[in-house]
Coordinates of C-alpha atoms in Angstrom, one line a residue:
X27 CA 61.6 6.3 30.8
X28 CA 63.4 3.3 28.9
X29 CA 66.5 5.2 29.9
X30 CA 66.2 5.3 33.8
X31 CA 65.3 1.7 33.8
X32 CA 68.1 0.6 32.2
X33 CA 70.5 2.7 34.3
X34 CA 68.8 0.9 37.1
X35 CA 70.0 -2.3 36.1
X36 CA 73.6 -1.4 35.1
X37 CA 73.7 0.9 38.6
X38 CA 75.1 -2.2 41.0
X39 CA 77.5 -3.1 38.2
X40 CA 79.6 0.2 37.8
X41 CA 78.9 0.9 41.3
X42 CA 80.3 -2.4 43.0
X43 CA 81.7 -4.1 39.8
X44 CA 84.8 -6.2 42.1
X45 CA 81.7 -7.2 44.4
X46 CA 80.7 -10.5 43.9
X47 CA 77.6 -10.8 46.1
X48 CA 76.8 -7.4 44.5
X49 CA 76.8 -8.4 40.9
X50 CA 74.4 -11.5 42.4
X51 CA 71.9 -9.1 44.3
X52 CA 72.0 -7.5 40.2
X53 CA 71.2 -10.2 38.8
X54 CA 68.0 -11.1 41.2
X55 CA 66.9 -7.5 40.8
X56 CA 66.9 -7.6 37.1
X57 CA 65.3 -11.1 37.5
X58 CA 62.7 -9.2 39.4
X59 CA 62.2 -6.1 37.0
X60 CA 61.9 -8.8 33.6
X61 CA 59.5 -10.5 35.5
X62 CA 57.2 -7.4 36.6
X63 CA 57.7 -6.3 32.9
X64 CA 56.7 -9.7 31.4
X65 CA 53.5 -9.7 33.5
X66 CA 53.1 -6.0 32.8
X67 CA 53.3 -6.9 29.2
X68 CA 51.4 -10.3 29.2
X69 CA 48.9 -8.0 31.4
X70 CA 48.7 -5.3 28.3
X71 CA 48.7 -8.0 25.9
X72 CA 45.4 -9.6 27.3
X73 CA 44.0 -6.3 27.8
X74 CA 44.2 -5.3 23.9
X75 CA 43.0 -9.3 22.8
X76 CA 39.7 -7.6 24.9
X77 CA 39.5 -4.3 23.7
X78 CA 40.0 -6.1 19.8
X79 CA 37.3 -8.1 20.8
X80 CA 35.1 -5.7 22.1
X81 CA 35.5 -3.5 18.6
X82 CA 35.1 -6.4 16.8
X83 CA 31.5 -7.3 18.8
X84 CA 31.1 -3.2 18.3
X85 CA 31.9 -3.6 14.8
X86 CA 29.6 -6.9 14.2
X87 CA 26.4 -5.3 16.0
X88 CA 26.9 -1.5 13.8
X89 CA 27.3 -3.8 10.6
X90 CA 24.0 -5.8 12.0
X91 CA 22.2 -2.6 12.9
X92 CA 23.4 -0.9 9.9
X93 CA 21.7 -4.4 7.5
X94 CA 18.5 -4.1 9.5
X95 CA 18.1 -0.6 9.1
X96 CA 18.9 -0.8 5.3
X97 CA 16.1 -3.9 4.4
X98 CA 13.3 -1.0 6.5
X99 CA 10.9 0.1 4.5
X100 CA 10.4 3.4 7.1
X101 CA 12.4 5.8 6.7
X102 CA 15.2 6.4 10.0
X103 CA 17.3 9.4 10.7
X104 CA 19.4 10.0 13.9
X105 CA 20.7 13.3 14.7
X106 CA 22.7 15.0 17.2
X107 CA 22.1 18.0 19.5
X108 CA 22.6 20.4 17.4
X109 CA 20.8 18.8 14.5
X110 CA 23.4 17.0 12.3
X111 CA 22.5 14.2 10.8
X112 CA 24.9 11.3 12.5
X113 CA 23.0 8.4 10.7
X114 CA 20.6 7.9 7.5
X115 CA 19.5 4.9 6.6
X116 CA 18.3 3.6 2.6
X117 CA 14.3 4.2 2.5
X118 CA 15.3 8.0 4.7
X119 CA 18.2 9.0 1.6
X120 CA 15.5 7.6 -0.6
X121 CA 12.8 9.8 0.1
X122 CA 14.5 12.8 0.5
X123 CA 16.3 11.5 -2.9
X124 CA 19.7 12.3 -1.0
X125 CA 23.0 12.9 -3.2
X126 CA 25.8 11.3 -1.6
X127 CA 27.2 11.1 1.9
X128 CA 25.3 13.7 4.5
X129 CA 26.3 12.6 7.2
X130 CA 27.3 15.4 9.8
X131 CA 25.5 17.9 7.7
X132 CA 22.2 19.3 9.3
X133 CA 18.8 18.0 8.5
X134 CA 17.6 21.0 7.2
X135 CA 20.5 20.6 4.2
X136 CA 18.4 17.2 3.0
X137 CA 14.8 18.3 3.3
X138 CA 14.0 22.0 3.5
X139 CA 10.2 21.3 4.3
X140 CA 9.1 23.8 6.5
X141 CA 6.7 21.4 8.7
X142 CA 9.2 19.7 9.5
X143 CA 11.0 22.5 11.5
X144 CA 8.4 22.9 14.3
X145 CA 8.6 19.2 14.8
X146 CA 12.4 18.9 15.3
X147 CA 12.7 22.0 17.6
X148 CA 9.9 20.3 19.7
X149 CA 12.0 17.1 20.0
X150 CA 15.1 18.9 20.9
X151 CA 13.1 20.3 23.6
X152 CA 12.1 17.2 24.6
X153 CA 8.6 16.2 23.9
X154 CA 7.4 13.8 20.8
X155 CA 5.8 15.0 17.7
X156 CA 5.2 14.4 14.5
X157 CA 3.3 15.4 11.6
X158 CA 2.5 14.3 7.7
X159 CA 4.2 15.5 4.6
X160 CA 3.6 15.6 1.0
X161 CA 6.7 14.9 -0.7
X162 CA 7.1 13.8 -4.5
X163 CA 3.3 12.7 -4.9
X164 CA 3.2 10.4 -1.5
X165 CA 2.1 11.0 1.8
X166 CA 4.2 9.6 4.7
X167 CA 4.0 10.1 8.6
X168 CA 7.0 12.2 10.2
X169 CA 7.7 11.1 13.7
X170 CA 10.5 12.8 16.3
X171 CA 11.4 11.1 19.6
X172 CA 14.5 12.6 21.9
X173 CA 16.9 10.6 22.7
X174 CA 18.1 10.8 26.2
X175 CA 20.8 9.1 28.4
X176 CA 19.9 9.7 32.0
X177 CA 18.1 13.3 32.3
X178 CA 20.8 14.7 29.8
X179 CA 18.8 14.9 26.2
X180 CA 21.7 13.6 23.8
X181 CA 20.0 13.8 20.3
X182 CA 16.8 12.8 17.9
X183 CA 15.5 9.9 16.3
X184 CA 13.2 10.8 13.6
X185 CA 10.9 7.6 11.8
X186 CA 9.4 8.3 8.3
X187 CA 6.1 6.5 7.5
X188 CA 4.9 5.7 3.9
X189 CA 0.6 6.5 4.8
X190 CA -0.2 7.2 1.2
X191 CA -2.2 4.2 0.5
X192 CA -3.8 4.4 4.1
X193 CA -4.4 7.9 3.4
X194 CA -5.9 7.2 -0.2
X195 CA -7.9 4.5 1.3
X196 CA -9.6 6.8 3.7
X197 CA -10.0 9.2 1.2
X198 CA -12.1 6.5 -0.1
X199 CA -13.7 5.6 2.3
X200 CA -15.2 9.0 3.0
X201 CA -16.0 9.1 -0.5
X202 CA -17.9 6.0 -0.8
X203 CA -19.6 7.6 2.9
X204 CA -20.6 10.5 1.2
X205 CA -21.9 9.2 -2.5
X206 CA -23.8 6.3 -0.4
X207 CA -25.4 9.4 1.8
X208 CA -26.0 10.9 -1.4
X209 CA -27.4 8.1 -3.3
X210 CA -29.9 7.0 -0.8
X211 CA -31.5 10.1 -0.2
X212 CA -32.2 11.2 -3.7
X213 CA -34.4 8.7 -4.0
X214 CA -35.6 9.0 -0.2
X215 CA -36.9 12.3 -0.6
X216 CA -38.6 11.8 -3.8
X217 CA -40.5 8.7 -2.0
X218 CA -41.0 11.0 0.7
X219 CA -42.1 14.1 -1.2
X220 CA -45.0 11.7 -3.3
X221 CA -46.2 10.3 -0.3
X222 CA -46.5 13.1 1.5
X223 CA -49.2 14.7 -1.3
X224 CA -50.8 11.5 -1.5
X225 CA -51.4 11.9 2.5
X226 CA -52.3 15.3 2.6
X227 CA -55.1 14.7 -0.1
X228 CA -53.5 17.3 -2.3
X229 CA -53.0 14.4 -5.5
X230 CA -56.2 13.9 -7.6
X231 CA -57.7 10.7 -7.8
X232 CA -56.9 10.1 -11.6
X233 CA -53.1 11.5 -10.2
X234 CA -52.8 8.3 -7.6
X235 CA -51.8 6.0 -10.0
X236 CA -48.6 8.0 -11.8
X237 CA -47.7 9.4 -8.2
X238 CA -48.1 5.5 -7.1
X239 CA -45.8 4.4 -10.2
X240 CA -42.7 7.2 -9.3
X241 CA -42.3 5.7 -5.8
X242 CA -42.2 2.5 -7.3
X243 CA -40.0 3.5 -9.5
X244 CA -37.8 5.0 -6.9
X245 CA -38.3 2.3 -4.3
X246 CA -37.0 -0.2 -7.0
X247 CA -34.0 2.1 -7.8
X248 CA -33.8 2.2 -4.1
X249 CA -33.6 -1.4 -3.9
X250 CA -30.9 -2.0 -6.4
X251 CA -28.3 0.6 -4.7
X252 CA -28.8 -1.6 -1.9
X253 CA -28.3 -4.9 -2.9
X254 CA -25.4 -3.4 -5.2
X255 CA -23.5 -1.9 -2.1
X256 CA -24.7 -5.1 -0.3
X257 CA -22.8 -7.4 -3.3
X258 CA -19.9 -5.1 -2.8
X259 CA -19.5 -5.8 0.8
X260 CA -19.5 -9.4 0.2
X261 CA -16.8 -9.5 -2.7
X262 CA -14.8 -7.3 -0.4
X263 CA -14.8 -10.1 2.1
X264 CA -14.4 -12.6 0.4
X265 CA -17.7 -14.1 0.5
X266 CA -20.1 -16.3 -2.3
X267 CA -16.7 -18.1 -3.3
X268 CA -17.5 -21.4 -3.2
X269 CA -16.1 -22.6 -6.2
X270 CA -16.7 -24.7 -9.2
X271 CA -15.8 -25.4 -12.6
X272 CA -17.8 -23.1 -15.0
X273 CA -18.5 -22.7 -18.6
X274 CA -18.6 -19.5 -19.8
X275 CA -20.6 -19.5 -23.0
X276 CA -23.4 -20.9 -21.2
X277 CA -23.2 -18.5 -17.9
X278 CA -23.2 -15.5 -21.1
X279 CA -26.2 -17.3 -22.7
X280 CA -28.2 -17.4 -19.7
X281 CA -27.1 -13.8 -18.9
X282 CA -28.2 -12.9 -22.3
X283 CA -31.8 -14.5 -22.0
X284 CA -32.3 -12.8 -19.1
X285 CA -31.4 -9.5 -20.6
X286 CA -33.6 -10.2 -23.3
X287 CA -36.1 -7.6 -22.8
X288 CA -33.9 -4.9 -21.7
X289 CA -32.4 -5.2 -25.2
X290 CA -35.6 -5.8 -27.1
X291 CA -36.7 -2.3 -25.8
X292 CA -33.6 -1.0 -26.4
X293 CA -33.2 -1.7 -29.7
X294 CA -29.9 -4.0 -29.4
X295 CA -29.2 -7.1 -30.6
X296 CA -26.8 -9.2 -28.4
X297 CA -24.7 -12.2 -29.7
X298 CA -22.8 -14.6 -27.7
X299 CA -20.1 -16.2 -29.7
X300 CA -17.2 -18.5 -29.1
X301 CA -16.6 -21.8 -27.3
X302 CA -17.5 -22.8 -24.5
X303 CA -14.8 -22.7 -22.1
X304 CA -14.5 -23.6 -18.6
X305 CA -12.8 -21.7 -15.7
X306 CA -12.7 -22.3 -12.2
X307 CA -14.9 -19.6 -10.1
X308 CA -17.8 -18.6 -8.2
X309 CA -21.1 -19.0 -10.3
X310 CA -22.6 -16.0 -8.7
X311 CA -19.6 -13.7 -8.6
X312 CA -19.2 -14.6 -12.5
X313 CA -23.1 -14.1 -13.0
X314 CA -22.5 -10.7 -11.8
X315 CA -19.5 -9.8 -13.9
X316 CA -21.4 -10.6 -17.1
X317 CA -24.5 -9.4 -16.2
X318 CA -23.0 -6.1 -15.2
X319 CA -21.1 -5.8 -18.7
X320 CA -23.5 -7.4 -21.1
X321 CA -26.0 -4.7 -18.9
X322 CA -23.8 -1.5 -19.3
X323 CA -23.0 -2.4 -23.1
X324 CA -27.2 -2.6 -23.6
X325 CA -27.9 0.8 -21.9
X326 CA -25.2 2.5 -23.4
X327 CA -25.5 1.4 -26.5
X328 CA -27.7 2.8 -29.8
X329 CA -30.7 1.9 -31.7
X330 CA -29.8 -0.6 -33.7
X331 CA -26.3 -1.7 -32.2
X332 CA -24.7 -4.6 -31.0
X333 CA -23.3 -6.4 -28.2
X334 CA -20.9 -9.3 -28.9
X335 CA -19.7 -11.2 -26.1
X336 CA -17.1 -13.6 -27.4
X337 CA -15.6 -16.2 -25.4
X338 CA -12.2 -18.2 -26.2
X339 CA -8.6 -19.1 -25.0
X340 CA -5.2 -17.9 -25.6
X341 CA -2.0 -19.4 -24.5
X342 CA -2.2 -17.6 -21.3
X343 CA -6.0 -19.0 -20.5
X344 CA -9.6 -18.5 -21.1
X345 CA -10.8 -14.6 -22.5
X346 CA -13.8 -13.5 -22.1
X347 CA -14.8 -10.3 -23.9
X348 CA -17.7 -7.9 -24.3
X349 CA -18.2 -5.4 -27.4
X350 CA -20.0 -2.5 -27.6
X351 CA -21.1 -0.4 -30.6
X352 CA -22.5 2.2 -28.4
X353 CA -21.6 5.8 -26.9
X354 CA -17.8 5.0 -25.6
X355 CA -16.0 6.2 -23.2
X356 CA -14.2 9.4 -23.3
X357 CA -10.3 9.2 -22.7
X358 CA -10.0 11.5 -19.8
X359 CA -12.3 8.8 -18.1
X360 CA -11.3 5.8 -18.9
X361 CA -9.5 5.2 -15.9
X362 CA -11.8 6.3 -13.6
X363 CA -15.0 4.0 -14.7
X364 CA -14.1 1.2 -12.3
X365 CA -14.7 3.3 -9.1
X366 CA -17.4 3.6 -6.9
X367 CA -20.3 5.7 -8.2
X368 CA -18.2 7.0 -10.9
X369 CA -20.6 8.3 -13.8
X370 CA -19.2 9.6 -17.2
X371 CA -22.4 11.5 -18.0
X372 CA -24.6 11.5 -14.6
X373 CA -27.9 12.6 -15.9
X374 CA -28.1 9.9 -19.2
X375 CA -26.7 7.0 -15.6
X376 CA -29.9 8.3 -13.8
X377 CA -31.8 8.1 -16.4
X378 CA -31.0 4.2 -17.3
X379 CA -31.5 3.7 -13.8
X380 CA -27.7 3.0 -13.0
X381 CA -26.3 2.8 -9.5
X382 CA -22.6 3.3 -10.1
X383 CA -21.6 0.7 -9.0
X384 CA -21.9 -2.0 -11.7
X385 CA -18.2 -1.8 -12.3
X386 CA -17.2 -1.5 -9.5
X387 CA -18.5 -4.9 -8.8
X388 CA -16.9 -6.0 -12.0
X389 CA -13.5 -5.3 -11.0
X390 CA -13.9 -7.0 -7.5
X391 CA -15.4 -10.0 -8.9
X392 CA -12.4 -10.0 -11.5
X393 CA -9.6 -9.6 -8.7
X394 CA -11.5 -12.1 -7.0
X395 CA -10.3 -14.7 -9.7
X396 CA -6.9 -13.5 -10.1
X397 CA -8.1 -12.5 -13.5
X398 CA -7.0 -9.3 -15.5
X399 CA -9.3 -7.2 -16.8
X400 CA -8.7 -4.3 -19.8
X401 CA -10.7 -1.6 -21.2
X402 CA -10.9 -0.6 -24.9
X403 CA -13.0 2.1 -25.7
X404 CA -13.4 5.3 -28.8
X405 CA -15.8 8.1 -28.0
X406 CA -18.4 7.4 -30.4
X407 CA -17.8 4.1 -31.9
X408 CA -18.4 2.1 -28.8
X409 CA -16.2 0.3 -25.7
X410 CA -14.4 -3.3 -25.3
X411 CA -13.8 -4.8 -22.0
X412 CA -11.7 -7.9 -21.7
X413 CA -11.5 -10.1 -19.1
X414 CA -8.7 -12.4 -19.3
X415 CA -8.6 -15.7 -17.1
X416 CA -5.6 -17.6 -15.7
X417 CA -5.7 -21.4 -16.6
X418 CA -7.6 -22.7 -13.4
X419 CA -5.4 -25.3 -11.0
X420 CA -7.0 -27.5 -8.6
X421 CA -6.5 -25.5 -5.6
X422 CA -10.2 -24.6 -4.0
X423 CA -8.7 -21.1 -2.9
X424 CA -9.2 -18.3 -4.4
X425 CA -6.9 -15.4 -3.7
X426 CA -8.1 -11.7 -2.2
X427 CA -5.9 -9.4 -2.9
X428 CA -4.2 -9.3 -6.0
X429 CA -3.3 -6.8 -8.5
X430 CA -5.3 -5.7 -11.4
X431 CA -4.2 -5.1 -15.0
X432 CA -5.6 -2.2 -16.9
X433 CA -5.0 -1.4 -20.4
X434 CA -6.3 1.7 -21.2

């Protein structure tokens, strides 16, 4: 101890204190001892500017680890060995809408979702896995990885994956899979089913004419879907945009004319009001959004109603709108009528010869021009769609994916 040493040094002092050479042999031994003790100390000295340092570089790369893991938008959880949670980062307290600090409290405190219990114990066991919850209306991807250092298993990482809109868009997608299945072979079988009593003979002659006039009928219905999921394919990539400036009034006009006889035998009278204003877009594309509209508001509409397609400009661009006096739209399905082969009232769509798909296209050829498109509509008195355009700039792009305004 501090102690000993210093009786150390005094020792040749009280032991030989008349002895001059003694006292000098002292002196050289405390020489010696101050110097080991300076280098000892200059020695500790460096050592702690290191092991500062090394905290510091520690500190820096948690407090870098720690930001990166805060701007994820997965959710990441590490845990021990016996389950406590050791770190949680933002999106993983997030989702499990955590309430405070849980750190070194299990995971089964925070989430007490039973799937995720065979998952864990098979990660503390050491094998992968993961699974998919439903948590708070979204779908996300739960993944479990051991961690080990050398063969000795030390804890589990765990990764949270938002999927909903992957698994919404494959919902979808099997959707569309089955109503196109379903579309095409309605009218496939009643082709199929005339033609076969045509070939066996079993049709009268005076019959072969009608008979001849339903596959037509069918054929052209058959047609129609076709092209329709055929338009839909294109908007979805992107194609027919070359683009140009375009005037409104007169694409509505033209649409109008050649809707003429649809409305004459419907009873309808169609207007096209406004001025003509110009936006920036693909003629076809824009052919297709009107003619869809100005075609639903005709079939849908009553004897004697109107259309009134009106066309002007607000201080946030050009508006196009189409107005109905016809059936409407119930509320509980006004948010639905955009969707692929989504029909209000199936058997009166079948019967106008509908495909389901007419607004559909409408709402990708409106996304296609960054426009925003609302829907007005009162069972009974008849339906307002809106389309509202952003005042065109010079730039010959026009974006894919953008988001869509509905004002139901």
């Amino acid at each position: 101890g501090v102690h000993h040493n210093q009786t150390l040094l005094r020792l040749p002092e009280n032991l030989c204190q008349p002895d001059r050479g003694n006292r000098a042999a002292a002196h050289q031994i405390r020489e010696h001892i101050a110097r080991s003790y300076r280098w000892k100390l200059v020695r500790i000295s460096h050592q702690n500017q290191q092991i500062q340092q090394q905290l510091q570089q520690l500190k820096e790369r948690q407090e870098e680890l720690a930001t990166i893991t805060a701007q994820m938008d997965e959710g990441l959880i590490v845990l021990g060995k016996d389950g406590t949670i050791l770190s949680i980062n933002r999106r993983a307290a997030e989702i499990f809408a955590v309430q405070g600090d849980c750190v070194g409290k299990h995971l089964f405190s925070v989430s007490h979702n039973a799937a995720i219990m065979p998952v864990l114990e098979q990660a503390q066991q050491g094998q992968e896995a993961e699974t998919e919850l439903a948590w708070e209306g979204r779908r996300y991807q739960f993944l479990a990885a051991p961690v080990r250092a050398g063969q000795a298993q030390q804890g589990v990482v765990i990764l949270l994956l938002d999927i909903t809109q992957r698994s919404q868009a494959e919902q979808l997608r099997r959707e569309f899979s089955a109503n196109v299945s379903h579309e095409l072979k309605t009218p496939l079988t009643s082709i199929s089913g005339y033609a076969e009593l045509m070939q066996s003979g079993m049709v009268r002659p005076e019959d072969m004419q009608p008979f001849a006039g339903k596959i037509y009928k069918e054929a052209t219905r058959l047609m129609a879907l076709v092209e329709d999921i055929l338009q839909l394919s294109r908007l979805d990539e992107g194609m027919d945009m070359a683009q140009e400036p375009v005037a409104l009034r007169h694409l509505a006009e033209t649409v109008a004319t050649r809707l003429e006889p649809m409305a004459q035998e419907k009873q309808v009278t169609v207007a096209v009001q406004g001025a003509d204003e110009t936006v920036q877009g693909a003629p076809r594309v824009l052919d297709e959004v009107v003619c869809n509209l100005m075609e639903n508001a005709i079939k849908y509409n009553r004897p004697g109603g109107t259309v009134t397609v009106q066309v002007g400009r607000t201080e946030k661009g050009v508006v196009l709108t189409v107005a109905d006096t016809g059936i409407g739209i119930p509320p509980e399905h006004q948010d639905r009528v955009f969707e692929r082969f989504y029909r209000v009232d199936k058997s009166h769509s079948k019967a106008t010869g509908g495909t389901g798909l007419g607004l559909s296209i409408v709402k990708h050829g409106v996304m296609l021009h960054h426009a925003e498109l609302s829907l007005q509509s009162q069972e009974g008195k008849g339906t307002t769609i809106t389309i509202h355009f952003q005042s065109y700039k010079s730039d010959p792009v026009l974006p894919r994916q953008n988001g869509i305004f509905w004002n139901f």
